[in-house]
GROMACS .gro file of C-alpha atoms in nm:
model
  173
    1GLY     CA    1  -4.864   0.512   2.877
    2GLY     CA    2  -4.637   0.487   3.176
    3LYS     CA    3  -4.408   0.225   3.282
    4LEU     CA    4  -4.554   0.004   3.489
    5TYR     CA    5  -4.310  -0.049   3.836
    6GLY     CA    6  -4.138   0.268   3.968
    7PRO     CA    7  -3.760   0.198   3.934
    8TRP     CA    8  -3.768   0.043   4.223
    9MET     CA    9  -3.825  -0.263   4.107
   10ARG     CA   10  -3.489  -0.232   3.844
   11TYR     CA   11  -3.291  -0.221   4.104
   12ALA     CA   12  -3.399  -0.511   4.284
   13ILE     CA   13  -3.428  -0.719   3.919
   14LEU     CA   14  -3.073  -0.636   3.858
   15SER     CA   15  -2.961  -0.681   4.270
   16ALA     CA   16  -3.198  -1.064   4.254
   17VAL     CA   17  -2.977  -1.135   3.827
   18THR     CA   18  -2.615  -0.984   4.029
   19VAL     CA   19  -2.631  -1.266   4.397
   20SER     CA   20  -2.764  -1.472   4.145
   21GLN     CA   21  -2.467  -1.461   3.942
   22LEU     CA   22  -2.269  -1.416   4.188
   23GLY     CA   23  -2.391  -1.763   4.346
   24PHE     CA   24  -2.288  -1.939   4.029
   25VAL     CA   25  -1.972  -1.807   3.906
   26SER     CA   26  -1.826  -1.962   4.262
   27ALA     CA   27  -1.963  -2.226   4.283
   28TYR     CA   28  -1.810  -2.301   3.918
   29THR     CA   29  -1.531  -2.149   4.056
   30ILE     CA   30  -1.503  -2.431   4.326
   31PHE     CA   31  -1.546  -2.713   4.070
   32VAL     CA   32  -1.352  -2.577   3.772
   33SER     CA   33  -1.062  -2.582   4.134
   34GLU     CA   34  -1.195  -2.908   4.218
   35ASN     CA   35  -1.181  -3.091   3.888
   36LEU     CA   36  -0.838  -2.910   3.788
   37GLN     CA   37  -0.674  -3.046   4.075
   38ALA     CA   38  -0.767  -3.337   4.021
   39PHE     CA   39  -0.683  -3.381   3.627
   40VAL     CA   40  -0.334  -3.257   3.797
   41LEU     CA   41  -0.362  -3.542   4.068
   42ALA     CA   42  -0.408  -3.799   3.735
   43ILE     CA   43  -0.128  -3.641   3.554
   44THR     CA   44   0.151  -3.623   3.803
   45LYS     CA   45  -0.024  -4.009   3.970
   46CYS     CA   46  -0.110  -3.868   4.259
   47VAL     CA   47   0.256  -3.735   4.305
   48LYS     CA   48   0.189  -3.361   4.333
   49LEU     CA   49  -0.168  -3.259   4.505
   50ILE     CA   50  -0.174  -2.872   4.512
   51PRO     CA   51  -0.446  -2.753   4.738
   52VAL     CA   52  -0.772  -2.580   4.556
   53GLN     CA   53  -0.684  -2.269   4.684
   54TYR     CA   54  -0.456  -2.167   4.485
   55PHE     CA   55  -0.673  -2.364   4.158
   56ILE     CA   56  -0.907  -2.046   4.334
   57LEU     CA   57  -0.658  -1.753   4.286
   58MET     CA   58  -0.511  -1.884   3.898
   59GLN     CA   59  -0.919  -1.838   3.824
   60LEU     CA   60  -0.925  -1.521   3.976
   61LEU     CA   61  -0.658  -1.381   3.806
   62ILE     CA   62  -0.810  -1.441   3.436
   63PHE     CA   63  -1.184  -1.360   3.593
   64LEU     CA   64  -1.059  -1.015   3.709
   65PRO     CA   65  -0.966  -0.861   3.455
   66LEU     CA   66  -1.262  -0.999   3.222
   67ALA     CA   67  -1.521  -0.855   3.439
   68LEU     CA   68  -1.375  -0.510   3.411
   69ILE     CA   69  -1.547  -0.531   3.050
   70ARG     CA   70  -1.854  -0.369   3.050
   71ASN     CA   71  -1.926  -0.397   2.696
   72ILE     CA   72  -2.057  -0.819   2.680
   73ALA     CA   73  -2.028  -0.745   2.304
   74LYS     CA   74  -1.636  -0.718   2.347
   75LEU     CA   75  -1.616  -1.046   2.515
   76SER     CA   76  -1.725  -1.238   2.169
   77SER     CA   77  -1.353  -1.376   2.151
   78THR     CA   78  -1.335  -1.513   2.470
   79ALA     CA   79  -1.719  -1.653   2.453
   80LEU     CA   80  -1.604  -1.860   2.152
   81VAL     CA   81  -1.288  -1.999   2.313
   82ALA     CA   82  -1.517  -2.105   2.571
   83ASP     CA   83  -1.744  -2.227   2.304
   84VAL     CA   84  -1.489  -2.456   2.194
   85PHE     CA   85  -1.392  -2.603   2.528
   86ILE     CA   86  -1.727  -2.687   2.581
   87LEU     CA   87  -1.770  -2.883   2.264
   88ALA     CA   88  -1.429  -3.020   2.296
   89GLY     CA   89  -1.580  -3.167   2.622
   90LEU     CA   90  -1.935  -3.284   2.477
   91LEU     CA   91  -1.806  -3.478   2.176
   92TYR     CA   92  -1.507  -3.600   2.430
   93ILE     CA   93  -1.866  -3.712   2.671
   94PHE     CA   94  -2.032  -3.838   2.404
   95GLY     CA   95  -1.793  -4.060   2.255
   96SER     CA   96  -1.714  -4.251   2.567
   97GLU     CA   97  -2.066  -4.277   2.615
   98ILE     CA   98  -2.148  -4.447   2.293
   99SER     CA   99  -1.824  -4.623   2.377
  100VAL     CA  100  -1.938  -4.775   2.734
  101ILE     CA  101  -2.228  -4.848   2.571
  102ALA     CA  102  -2.106  -5.058   2.273
  103THR     CA  103  -1.962  -5.233   2.498
  104ASN     CA  104  -2.152  -5.318   2.829
  105GLY     CA  105  -2.486  -5.185   2.680
  106ILE     CA  106  -2.785  -4.993   2.860
  107ALA     CA  107  -2.752  -5.018   3.207
  108LYS     CA  108  -3.036  -5.009   3.452
  109VAL     CA  109  -3.263  -4.674   3.481
  110GLU     CA  110  -3.394  -4.660   3.808
  111MET     CA  111  -3.736  -4.380   3.814
  112PHE     CA  112  -3.609  -4.220   4.136
  113ASN     CA  113  -3.290  -4.285   4.342
  114PRO     CA  114  -3.339  -4.155   4.671
  115LYS     CA  115  -2.969  -4.220   4.680
  116ASP     CA  116  -2.872  -3.952   4.513
  117PHE     CA  117  -3.160  -3.731   4.508
  118PRO     CA  118  -2.916  -3.408   4.616
  119LEU     CA  119  -2.739  -3.436   4.302
  120LEU     CA  120  -3.076  -3.417   4.130
  121ILE     CA  121  -3.140  -3.122   4.292
  122GLY     CA  122  -2.828  -2.934   4.306
  123THR     CA  123  -2.821  -3.025   3.948
  124ALA     CA  124  -3.162  -2.851   3.834
  125VAL     CA  125  -3.066  -2.534   4.032
  126PHE     CA  126  -2.805  -2.552   3.761
  127SER     CA  127  -2.994  -2.573   3.520
  128PHE     CA  128  -3.214  -2.203   3.538
  129GLU     CA  129  -2.833  -2.028   3.536
  130GLY     CA  130  -2.888  -1.908   3.251
  131VAL     CA  131  -3.260  -1.812   3.357
  132GLY     CA  132  -3.035  -1.447   3.511
  133LEU     CA  133  -2.870  -1.369   3.195
  134VAL     CA  134  -3.161  -1.376   2.928
  135ILE     CA  135  -3.215  -0.971   3.074
  136PRO     CA  136  -2.827  -0.881   3.044
  137ILE     CA  137  -2.805  -1.007   2.711
  138SER     CA  138  -3.113  -0.857   2.568
  139ASP     CA  139  -3.031  -0.532   2.649
  140SER     CA  140  -2.733  -0.569   2.489
  141MET     CA  141  -2.838  -0.678   2.169
  142LYS     CA  142  -2.832  -0.392   1.894
  143GLU     CA  143  -3.177  -0.512   1.830
  144PRO     CA  144  -3.274  -0.630   2.150
  145ARG     CA  145  -3.689  -0.628   1.974
  146LYS     CA  146  -3.486  -1.008   1.776
  147PHE     CA  147  -3.460  -1.131   2.091
  148PRO     CA  148  -3.727  -1.376   2.150
  149ALA     CA  149  -3.771  -1.427   1.797
  150VAL     CA  150  -3.343  -1.600   1.854
  151LEU     CA  151  -3.445  -1.765   2.144
  152THR     CA  152  -3.763  -1.879   2.032
  153GLY     CA  153  -3.515  -2.056   1.707
  154VAL     CA  154  -3.269  -2.171   1.959
  155MET     CA  155  -3.454  -2.334   2.146
  156PHE     CA  156  -3.696  -2.540   1.851
  157PHE     CA  157  -3.334  -2.630   1.726
  158LEU     CA  158  -3.260  -2.825   2.090
  159ILE     CA  159  -3.594  -2.942   2.084
  160GLY     CA  160  -3.490  -3.111   1.694
  161ALA     CA  161  -3.158  -3.201   1.851
  162TYR     CA  162  -3.241  -3.392   2.104
  163PRO     CA  163  -3.391  -3.668   1.914
  164SER     CA  164  -3.180  -3.681   1.692
  165LEU     CA  165  -2.950  -3.845   1.917
  166SER     CA  166  -3.149  -4.102   2.036
  167PRO     CA  167  -3.097  -4.333   1.805
  168LEU     CA  168  -2.701  -4.286   1.944
  169LEU     CA  169  -2.826  -4.485   2.315
  170HIS     CA  170  -3.001  -4.740   2.170
  171LEU     CA  171  -2.650  -4.903   2.095
  172THR     CA  172  -2.670  -5.259   2.259
  173SER     CA  173  -2.378  -5.459   2.219
   0.00000   0.00000   0.00000
């Protein structure tokens, strides 16, 4: 059978993925820059204020050469380093939150908090950031026909891992 859509559909999808990724990369770059600025302020006890623009430039010096790599498989070592940092961050967050819950107990949680509603919208938008990577990841796989099975396995693992962490949330003093 023939293709359902012409080449224009492929270009439309790739354009949408490109615009989406540019938006997320810009937001993440600013987010990381502001966190690095806060980190420098914290370790220097608010003596040294480096403007956010310099942190953005520093990231660009790192990211631009990486963006020139066309084969996504060659970025596996940098992805592994990123995964180690993510794991360290998650362990720190879980550890500090468990410590807070163990000492203070569980705080009152509101079903709807109108004061922080924009934060919810921002978090929801960022949760879809990975959707734009599905097509490039499946295209770069050696055996793309296995992608649905791999994605399903990962999703079932995450669904199983989340409830297994829930006992940690019930540590009350």
